[in-house]
CSV table of C-alpha atoms and ligand atoms in Angstrom, one decimal:
chain,number,residue,atom,x,y,z
L,699,MET,CA,-14.8,0.9,69.5
L,700,ASN,CA,-13.5,-2.6,68.7
L,701,ASN,CA,-15.6,-2.5,65.5
L,702,GLU,CA,-14.2,0.8,64.4
L,703,GLU,CA,-10.6,-0.5,64.9
L,704,LYS,CA,-11.4,-3.6,62.9
L,705,GLN,CA,-13.2,-1.9,60.0
L,706,PRO,CA,-10.3,-0.4,58.2
L,707,SER,CA,-8.3,-3.6,58.4
L,708,SER,CA,-11.2,-5.7,57.1
L,709,LEU,CA,-11.9,-3.2,54.3
L,710,GLU,CA,-8.2,-3.4,53.4
L,711,SER,CA,-8.2,-7.2,53.4
L,712,LEU,CA,-11.4,-7.3,51.3
L,713,ARG,CA,-9.9,-4.9,48.9
L,714,SER,CA,-6.8,-6.9,48.6
L,715,GLU,CA,-8.9,-10.0,48.1
L,716,LEU,CA,-10.7,-8.2,45.3
L,717,ASN,CA,-7.4,-7.2,43.7
L,718,GLY,CA,-6.5,-10.9,43.8
L,719,ILE,CA,-9.8,-11.9,42.2
L,720,ASN,CA,-9.3,-9.2,39.5
L,721,ARG,CA,-5.9,-10.6,38.6
L,722,GLN,CA,-7.4,-14.1,38.5
L,723,LEU,CA,-10.2,-12.9,36.2
L,724,LEU,CA,-7.6,-11.2,34.0
L,725,GLU,CA,-5.6,-14.3,33.8
L,726,LEU,CA,-8.7,-16.4,33.0
L,727,LEU,CA,-9.8,-13.8,30.4
L,728,SER,CA,-6.4,-13.9,28.8
L,729,ARG,CA,-6.4,-17.7,28.8
L,730,ARG,CA,-9.8,-17.6,27.2
L,731,ALA,CA,-8.6,-15.2,24.6
L,732,GLU,CA,-5.7,-17.5,23.7
L,733,THR,CA,-8.1,-20.4,23.3
L,734,VAL,CA,-10.4,-18.2,21.2
L,735,ARG,CA,-7.4,-17.4,19.0
L,736,GLU,CA,-6.6,-21.0,18.5
L,737,ILE,CA,-10.3,-21.7,17.6
L,738,GLY,CA,-10.2,-18.8,15.2
L,739,ARG,CA,-7.1,-20.3,13.4
L,740,ILE,CA,-8.8,-23.7,13.0
L,741,LYS,CA,-12.0,-22.0,11.8
L,742,GLU,CA,-10.0,-20.0,9.2
L,743,LYS,CA,-8.4,-23.2,7.9
L,744,GLN,CA,-11.8,-24.8,7.6
L,745,GLY,CA,-13.2,-21.7,5.9
L,746,GLY,CA,-15.9,-21.2,8.5
L,747,PRO,CA,-17.3,-17.8,9.8
L,748,GLU,CA,-16.0,-16.4,13.1
L,749,PHE,CA,-19.5,-15.9,14.5
L,750,ASP,CA,-21.4,-19.1,15.5
L,751,PRO,CA,-24.7,-18.0,17.0
L,752,VAL,CA,-25.8,-21.6,17.9
L,753,ARG,CA,-22.6,-22.2,19.9
L,754,GLU,CA,-22.9,-18.8,21.6
L,755,GLN,CA,-26.5,-19.6,22.6
L,756,GLU,CA,-25.4,-23.0,24.0
L,757,MET,CA,-22.7,-21.4,26.2
L,758,LEU,CA,-25.1,-18.7,27.5
L,759,THR,CA,-27.8,-21.4,28.4
L,760,GLU,CA,-25.2,-23.5,30.2
L,761,LEU,CA,-23.9,-20.5,32.1
L,762,VAL,CA,-27.3,-19.3,33.2
L,763,ALA,CA,-28.2,-22.8,34.3
L,764,ALA,CA,-25.1,-22.9,36.5
L,765,ASN,CA,-25.5,-19.4,37.8
L,766,PRO,CA,-25.0,-19.6,41.6
L,767,GLY,CA,-26.0,-15.8,42.2
L,768,PRO,CA,-25.9,-13.2,43.5
L,769,PHE,CA,-26.0,-11.8,39.9
L,770,ASP,CA,-29.3,-12.4,38.2
L,771,ASP,CA,-29.4,-14.4,34.9
L,772,LYS,CA,-29.9,-11.2,32.8
L,773,THR,CA,-26.7,-9.7,34.2
L,774,ILE,CA,-24.8,-13.0,33.7
L,775,ARG,CA,-26.0,-13.0,30.1
L,776,HIS,CA,-25.0,-9.4,29.6
L,777,LEU,CA,-21.5,-9.9,31.1
L,778,PHE,CA,-20.7,-13.0,29.1
L,779,LYS,CA,-22.1,-11.4,25.9
L,780,GLN,CA,-19.5,-8.7,26.4
L,781,ILE,CA,-16.8,-11.3,26.7
L,782,PHE,CA,-18.0,-13.2,23.6
L,783,GLN,CA,-18.1,-9.9,21.6
L,784,ALA,CA,-14.5,-9.1,22.6
L,785,SER,CA,-13.5,-12.6,21.6
L,786,LEU,CA,-15.2,-12.3,18.2
L,787,ASP,CA,-13.5,-8.9,17.7
L,788,LEU,CA,-10.2,-10.6,18.4
L,789,GLN,CA,-10.8,-13.3,15.8
L,790,VAL,CA,-11.9,-10.8,13.2
L,791,GLN,CA,-8.8,-8.7,13.9
L,792,GLU,CA,-6.5,-11.7,13.6
L,793,ARG,CA,-8.0,-12.6,10.2
L,794,LYS,CA,-7.6,-9.0,9.1
L,795,LYS,CA,-3.9,-9.3,9.9
L,796,GLU,CA,-3.6,-12.2,7.5
L,797,LEU,CA,-4.7,-10.3,4.4
L,798,LEU,CA,-2.1,-10.6,1.6
L,799,VAL,CA,-2.4,-6.9,0.8
L,800,SER,CA,-1.5,-6.0,4.4
L,801,ARG,CA,1.8,-4.5,5.4
L,802,ARG,CA,1.8,-6.8,8.5
L,803,VAL,CA,2.2,-9.7,6.1
L,804,ARG,CA,4.7,-8.0,3.8
L,805,LYS,CA,6.8,-5.1,5.2
L,806,GLU,CA,8.6,-4.1,1.9
L,807,ASP,CA,6.8,-2.0,-0.7
L,808,THR,CA,5.6,-3.9,-3.7
L,809,THR,CA,7.0,-2.5,-6.9
L,810,ILE,CA,5.7,-2.8,-10.4
L,811,GLN,CA,8.4,-2.7,-13.1
L,812,LEU,CA,7.2,-1.4,-16.5
L,813,GLY,CA,10.3,-1.3,-18.6
L,814,SER,CA,12.7,1.1,-17.0
L,815,THR,CA,9.9,2.7,-14.9
L,816,VAL,CA,9.3,1.4,-11.4
L,817,ILE,CA,6.1,2.2,-9.7
L,818,GLY,CA,6.2,2.1,-5.9
L,819,GLY,CA,10.0,2.3,-5.7
L,820,GLY,CA,10.1,5.8,-4.2
L,821,ARG,CA,10.1,7.8,-7.5
L,822,PRO,CA,6.6,9.0,-8.3
L,823,VAL,CA,5.3,8.3,-11.8
L,824,MET,CA,3.0,10.3,-14.0
L,825,ILE,CA,0.5,8.3,-16.0
L,826,ALA,CA,-1.3,10.3,-18.6
L,827,GLY,CA,-3.3,10.0,-21.8
L,828,PRO,CA,-6.7,10.3,-23.2
L,829,CYS,CA,-9.9,9.2,-21.5
L,830,SER,CA,-10.7,7.1,-24.6
L,831,VAL,CA,-8.7,5.9,-27.5
L,832,GLU,CA,-10.8,7.4,-30.3
L,833,SER,CA,-8.5,7.1,-33.4
L,834,TYR,CA,-5.0,6.4,-34.4
L,835,GLU,CA,-4.3,10.1,-35.0
L,836,GLN,CA,-5.7,11.2,-31.7
L,837,THR,CA,-3.8,8.6,-29.8
L,838,ARG,CA,-0.6,9.3,-31.6
L,839,ALA,CA,-0.9,13.1,-31.0
L,840,ALA,CA,-1.4,12.5,-27.3
L,841,ALA,CA,1.5,10.0,-27.2
L,842,ALA,CA,3.9,12.5,-28.8
L,843,ALA,CA,3.1,15.1,-26.2
L,844,LEU,CA,3.6,12.6,-23.4
L,845,LYS,CA,6.9,11.5,-24.8
L,846,ALA,CA,8.0,15.1,-25.0
L,847,ALA,CA,7.1,15.7,-21.4
L,848,GLY,CA,9.0,12.7,-20.2
L,849,VAL,CA,6.0,10.5,-19.4
L,850,THR,CA,6.7,6.8,-19.8
L,851,VAL,CA,3.3,5.3,-19.1
L,852,MET,CA,0.3,6.1,-21.2
L,853,ARG,CA,-3.4,5.5,-20.5
L,854,GLY,CA,-6.2,5.2,-22.9
L,855,GLY,CA,-9.6,3.6,-22.6
L,856,ALA,CA,-10.9,1.1,-25.1
L,857,PHE,CA,-13.7,-0.4,-23.2
L,858,LYS,CA,-15.5,2.5,-21.6
L,859,PRO,CA,-18.0,1.9,-18.8
L,860,ARG,CA,-20.3,4.8,-19.5
L,861,THR,CA,-23.3,5.9,-17.4
L,862,SER,CA,-25.5,6.1,-20.4
L,863,PRO,CA,-25.8,3.3,-22.9
L,864,TYR,CA,-26.1,5.9,-25.7
L,865,ASP,CA,-22.7,7.4,-25.0
L,866,PHE,CA,-19.5,6.4,-26.8
L,867,GLN,CA,-18.6,2.9,-25.5
L,868,GLY,CA,-15.0,2.7,-26.8
L,869,LEU,CA,-13.4,1.1,-29.7
L,870,GLY,CA,-12.9,-2.2,-27.9
L,871,ILE,CA,-10.1,-4.5,-29.1
L,872,GLU,CA,-9.5,-2.1,-32.0
L,873,GLY,CA,-8.7,0.5,-29.4
L,874,LEU,CA,-6.2,-1.8,-27.7
L,875,ARG,CA,-4.6,-2.4,-31.1
L,876,ILE,CA,-4.2,1.3,-31.7
L,877,LEU,CA,-2.7,1.8,-28.2
L,878,LYS,CA,-0.2,-1.0,-28.8
L,879,GLU,CA,0.9,0.4,-32.2
L,880,VAL,CA,1.3,4.0,-30.9
L,881,ALA,CA,3.0,2.9,-27.7
L,882,ALA,CA,5.5,0.8,-29.7
L,883,GLU,CA,6.3,3.8,-31.9
L,884,PHE,CA,7.1,6.0,-28.9
L,885,GLY,CA,8.5,3.4,-26.5
L,886,LEU,CA,5.7,3.9,-23.9
L,887,LYS,CA,4.1,1.4,-21.6
L,888,THR,CA,0.3,1.3,-21.6
L,889,ILE,CA,-2.7,1.0,-19.3
L,890,SER,CA,-6.3,0.3,-20.4
L,891,GLU,CA,-9.4,-0.7,-18.7
L,892,ILE,CA,-10.8,-4.2,-19.1
L,893,VAL,CA,-14.4,-4.8,-18.1
L,894,ASP,CA,-15.0,-8.4,-19.2
L,895,PRO,CA,-13.3,-11.3,-17.4
L,896,ALA,CA,-13.1,-13.1,-20.7
L,897,HIS,CA,-10.8,-10.3,-22.0
L,898,VAL,CA,-8.3,-10.4,-19.1
L,899,GLU,CA,-6.0,-13.0,-20.7
L,900,LEU,CA,-6.2,-11.6,-24.2
L,901,ALA,CA,-5.4,-8.1,-22.8
L,902,ALA,CA,-1.8,-9.1,-22.1
L,903,GLU,CA,-1.2,-9.3,-25.9
L,904,TYR,CA,-2.0,-5.5,-26.2
L,905,ILE,CA,-1.3,-3.7,-23.0
L,906,ASP,CA,1.2,-3.6,-20.1
L,907,VAL,CA,-1.3,-2.9,-17.2
L,908,ILE,CA,-5.0,-3.8,-16.9
L,909,GLN,CA,-7.1,-1.2,-15.3
L,910,ILE,CA,-10.1,-2.3,-13.3
L,911,GLY,CA,-12.4,0.7,-13.1
L,912,ALA,CA,-14.3,2.2,-10.2
L,913,ARG,CA,-17.6,0.8,-11.4
L,914,ASN,CA,-16.0,-2.7,-11.4
L,915,MET,CA,-14.1,-2.6,-8.2
L,916,GLN,CA,-16.4,-5.2,-6.7
L,917,ASN,CA,-16.9,-7.2,-9.9
L,918,PHE,CA,-15.6,-10.3,-8.2
L,919,GLU,CA,-15.5,-12.5,-11.3
L,920,LEU,CA,-13.3,-9.8,-12.9
L,921,LEU,CA,-11.1,-9.6,-9.9
L,922,LYS,CA,-10.7,-13.3,-9.8
L,923,ALA,CA,-9.8,-13.3,-13.5
L,924,ALA,CA,-7.2,-10.6,-12.8
L,925,GLY,CA,-5.8,-12.8,-10.1
L,926,GLY,CA,-5.2,-15.5,-12.6
L,927,VAL,CA,-2.8,-13.6,-14.9
L,928,LYS,CA,0.6,-12.1,-14.4
L,929,THR,CA,-0.2,-8.7,-16.0
L,930,PRO,CA,0.0,-5.9,-13.5
L,931,ILE,CA,-3.4,-4.5,-12.4
L,932,LEU,CA,-4.4,-0.9,-11.6
L,933,LEU,CA,-7.4,-1.2,-9.3
L,934,LYS,CA,-9.5,1.9,-9.0
L,935,ARG,CA,-11.4,2.7,-5.8
L,936,GLY,CA,-15.1,2.2,-6.2
L,937,LEU,CA,-17.5,5.2,-6.4
L,938,ALA,CA,-18.6,4.8,-2.8
L,939,ALA,CA,-16.1,2.2,-1.5
L,940,THR,CA,-14.7,2.3,1.9
L,941,ILE,CA,-10.9,1.8,2.3
L,942,ASP,CA,-11.6,-1.6,3.8
L,943,GLU,CA,-13.7,-2.6,0.7
L,944,PHE,CA,-11.0,-1.3,-1.6
L,945,LEU,CA,-8.3,-3.4,0.1
L,946,ASN,CA,-10.5,-6.5,0.1
L,947,ALA,CA,-11.1,-6.0,-3.6
L,948,ALA,CA,-7.3,-6.0,-4.1
L,949,GLU,CA,-7.1,-9.0,-1.9
L,950,TYR,CA,-9.2,-11.0,-4.4
L,951,ILE,CA,-6.4,-10.4,-7.0
L,952,LEU,CA,-3.6,-11.3,-4.7
L,953,ALA,CA,-5.4,-14.3,-3.4
L,954,GLY,CA,-5.8,-15.5,-7.0
L,955,GLY,CA,-2.0,-15.4,-7.4
L,956,ASN,CA,-1.3,-12.0,-9.0
L,957,SER,CA,0.7,-9.8,-6.6
L,958,GLN,CA,1.3,-7.0,-9.2
L,959,VAL,CA,-1.4,-4.7,-8.0
L,960,MET,CA,-1.5,-0.9,-7.7
L,961,LEU,CA,-4.3,1.0,-6.0
L,962,ILE,CA,-5.6,4.3,-7.3
L,963,GLU,CA,-7.8,6.8,-5.4
L,964,ARG,CA,-10.1,8.5,-7.8
L,965,GLY,CA,-12.5,10.3,-5.6
L,966,ILE,CA,-15.6,9.1,-3.8
L,967,ARG,CA,-19.2,10.2,-3.8
L,968,THR,CA,-20.2,12.7,-1.2
L,969,TYR,CA,-22.7,15.5,-1.0
L,970,GLU,CA,-20.1,18.0,-2.3
L,971,LYS,CA,-21.0,19.4,-5.7
L,972,ALA,CA,-17.9,21.7,-6.3
L,973,THR,CA,-15.9,18.7,-7.6
L,974,ARG,CA,-17.0,15.7,-9.7
L,975,ASN,CA,-16.1,13.5,-6.8
L,976,THR,CA,-14.4,14.2,-3.4
L,977,LEU,CA,-10.7,13.4,-3.6
L,978,ASP,CA,-9.9,11.5,-0.4
L,979,ILE,CA,-6.4,12.5,0.2
L,980,SER,CA,-6.4,10.8,3.6
L,981,ALA,CA,-6.8,7.5,1.8
L,982,VAL,CA,-3.2,7.8,0.5
L,983,PRO,CA,-1.3,7.7,3.8
L,984,ILE,CA,-3.9,5.2,5.2
L,985,LEU,CA,-3.5,2.8,2.2
L,986,LYS,CA,0.3,3.3,2.4
L,987,GLN,CA,0.3,2.4,6.1
L,988,GLU,CA,-2.2,-0.5,5.7
L,989,SER,CA,-0.8,-2.0,2.6
L,990,HIS,CA,2.5,-2.6,0.8
L,991,LEU,CA,0.9,-2.0,-2.7
L,992,PRO,CA,1.7,1.2,-4.6
L,993,VAL,CA,-0.9,4.0,-4.2
L,994,LEU,CA,-1.7,6.4,-7.0
L,995,VAL,CA,-4.1,9.3,-7.3
L,996,ASP,CA,-6.3,10.1,-10.3
L,997,VAL,CA,-6.7,13.9,-10.3
L,998,THR,CA,-9.0,13.9,-13.3
L,999,HIS,CA,-11.9,11.7,-12.3
L,1000,SER,CA,-11.7,12.8,-8.7
L,1001,THR,CA,-11.8,16.6,-9.2
L,1002,GLY,CA,-13.3,16.9,-12.7
L,1003,ARG,CA,-11.8,20.4,-12.6
L,1004,LYS,CA,-8.8,21.4,-14.6
L,1005,ASP,CA,-8.2,24.5,-12.4
L,1006,ILE,CA,-7.3,22.4,-9.3
L,1007,MET,CA,-5.6,19.4,-10.8
L,1008,ALA,CA,-2.1,20.6,-10.2
L,1009,PRO,CA,-2.5,21.5,-6.5
L,1010,CYS,CA,-4.4,18.2,-6.0
L,1011,ALA,CA,-1.5,16.3,-7.7
L,1012,LYS,CA,1.0,18.1,-5.4
L,1013,ALA,CA,-1.2,17.3,-2.3
L,1014,ALA,CA,-1.3,13.7,-3.4
L,1015,LEU,CA,2.5,13.5,-3.7
L,1016,ALA,CA,3.0,15.3,-0.4
L,1017,ALA,CA,0.7,12.7,1.1
L,1018,GLY,CA,3.0,9.9,-0.2
L,1019,ALA,CA,1.4,8.9,-3.5
L,1020,ASP,CA,3.5,6.7,-5.8
L,1021,GLY,CA,2.1,8.4,-8.9
L,1022,ILE,CA,-0.5,10.5,-10.5
L,1023,MET,CA,-3.0,9.8,-13.3
L,1024,VAL,CA,-4.2,12.6,-15.5
L,1025,GLU,CA,-6.2,12.7,-18.7
L,1026,VAL,CA,-4.7,14.5,-21.7
L,1027,HIS,CA,-6.4,14.9,-25.1
L,1028,PRO,CA,-5.0,16.7,-28.2
L,1029,ASN,CA,-8.4,18.4,-28.7
L,1030,PRO,CA,-10.7,18.0,-25.6
L,1031,ALA,CA,-13.5,20.0,-27.2
L,1032,VAL,CA,-14.2,17.1,-29.6
L,1033,ALA,CA,-13.4,14.3,-27.1
L,1034,LEU,CA,-15.9,11.4,-27.2
L,1035,SER,CA,-15.7,11.1,-23.4
L,1036,ASP,CA,-14.9,13.4,-20.5
L,1037,ALA,CA,-14.5,16.4,-22.8
L,1038,ALA,CA,-14.8,18.9,-20.0
L,1039,GLN,CA,-12.1,17.6,-17.8
L,1040,GLN,CA,-9.3,16.4,-20.1
L,1041,LEU,CA,-6.3,18.7,-20.4
L,1042,ASP,CA,-5.2,19.9,-23.8
L,1043,ILE,CA,-1.5,19.6,-24.6
L,1044,PRO,CA,-0.4,23.1,-23.5
L,1045,GLN,CA,-2.4,22.8,-20.3
L,1046,PHE,CA,-0.8,19.4,-19.7
L,1047,GLU,CA,2.7,21.0,-20.2
L,1048,ARG,CA,1.8,23.7,-17.7
L,1049,PHE,CA,0.4,21.1,-15.3
L,1050,MET,CA,3.7,19.1,-15.5
L,1051,ALA,CA,5.8,22.2,-15.0
L,1052,ASP,CA,3.7,23.2,-12.0
L,1053,VAL,CA,3.8,19.8,-10.4
L,1054,ARG,CA,7.6,19.5,-11.1
L,1055,SER,CA,8.2,22.9,-9.5
L,1056,SER,CA,6.8,21.7,-6.2
L,1057,GLY,CA,10.1,19.9,-5.6
L,1058,LEU,CA,8.0,16.9,-4.5
L,1059,LEU,CA,9.2,15.0,-7.5
L,1060,LYS,CA,12.6,13.4,-7.8
L,1061,ASP,CA,14.4,13.7,-11.2
L,1062,GLY,CA,13.5,11.2,-13.8
L,1063,VAL,CA,10.0,9.8,-14.4
L,1064,LEU,CA,8.0,12.8,-13.3
Z,1394,PEP,C1,-11.0,5.9,-16.4
Z,1394,PEP,O1,-10.0,6.0,-15.8
Z,1394,PEP,O2,-11.1,5.8,-17.6
Z,1394,PEP,C2,-12.3,5.8,-15.7
Z,1394,PEP,C3,-13.4,5.5,-16.3
Z,1394,PEP,O3,-12.2,6.1,-14.4
Z,1394,PEP,P1,-13.1,5.6,-13.1
Z,1394,PEP,O4,-13.3,4.1,-13.3
Z,1394,PEP,O5,-12.3,6.0,-12.0
Z,1394,PEP,O6,-14.4,6.3,-13.2
Z,1395,MN,MN1,-12.2,9.7,-18.3
């Protein structure tokens, strides 16, 4: 009987002892995490990796050697491995926070000023123009239509990254020259893709924004060169790039000293065949949350379908995009690239009217 009377009280006291041990463990784990954080900061300054397998093995060997039981060595190893992993995750997370593209580092939206047009300032912009600059006449006809529709920023490729080496590769510097001449006539700002790091500095003489295309999103030498100039950069999401890879690519440019970077979602590869690529609308609010950089959506290369470009543009704006990119050609049937998906001028006018009618656009640019 005595025992029965004693049992509840001893269970209670053991439980309360256990609670105390839990709190001590928690305190020790938190202290350990703080120390791990400090180590992480030092490692970051030294440029070393977070994970140090030799050091981890040393700690495990020492712990197993000092194991007083009753847990066997395997269990001790397992428990501490969990603690080490949590610490490593903490260090990786801390480093992530430090990315220059991150909103945790900079709360305010980055804005890109192109003449009187501000990208990322709350008024979405429309960037339009031909896939490729093919001739002075073709570029001029497109520019006149853009101007009439109120567009202030024109695109036009001069260096074309084509899947086949036998396809039109672009007019190169001559294309940039045409773009510059036409833009000056209509008072437009220009965007064109640069593929060679050696052309990055030279590009500023011809264009207002350098585009880094999807195929070059992880061309690190090109990203570094883009970081070394003051020209704004429009960085396209890679064909199969994760959001994390996309942001890290942008980080290369910011880390190099150029903070004038815009991100553009242009569809990613999936199994879906109904569209050219799968437009990842969810990337828009995620990128806006994660980063302070302007986020745009290319409705041409993502969908590859004229019939759904307007609803996709509206969806992008509803999701918070700072702008839309769309390809327009005065005569798509004879276009030297992307003939099937460029809007002709009447189609472009209908597209603009449709997107404007959504009420998602403020007055002005769009
Ligand atoms: C382009 O915008 O001209 C282009 C080639 O697009 P992407 O790099 O997204 O394929
Ligand atoms: Mn194109």
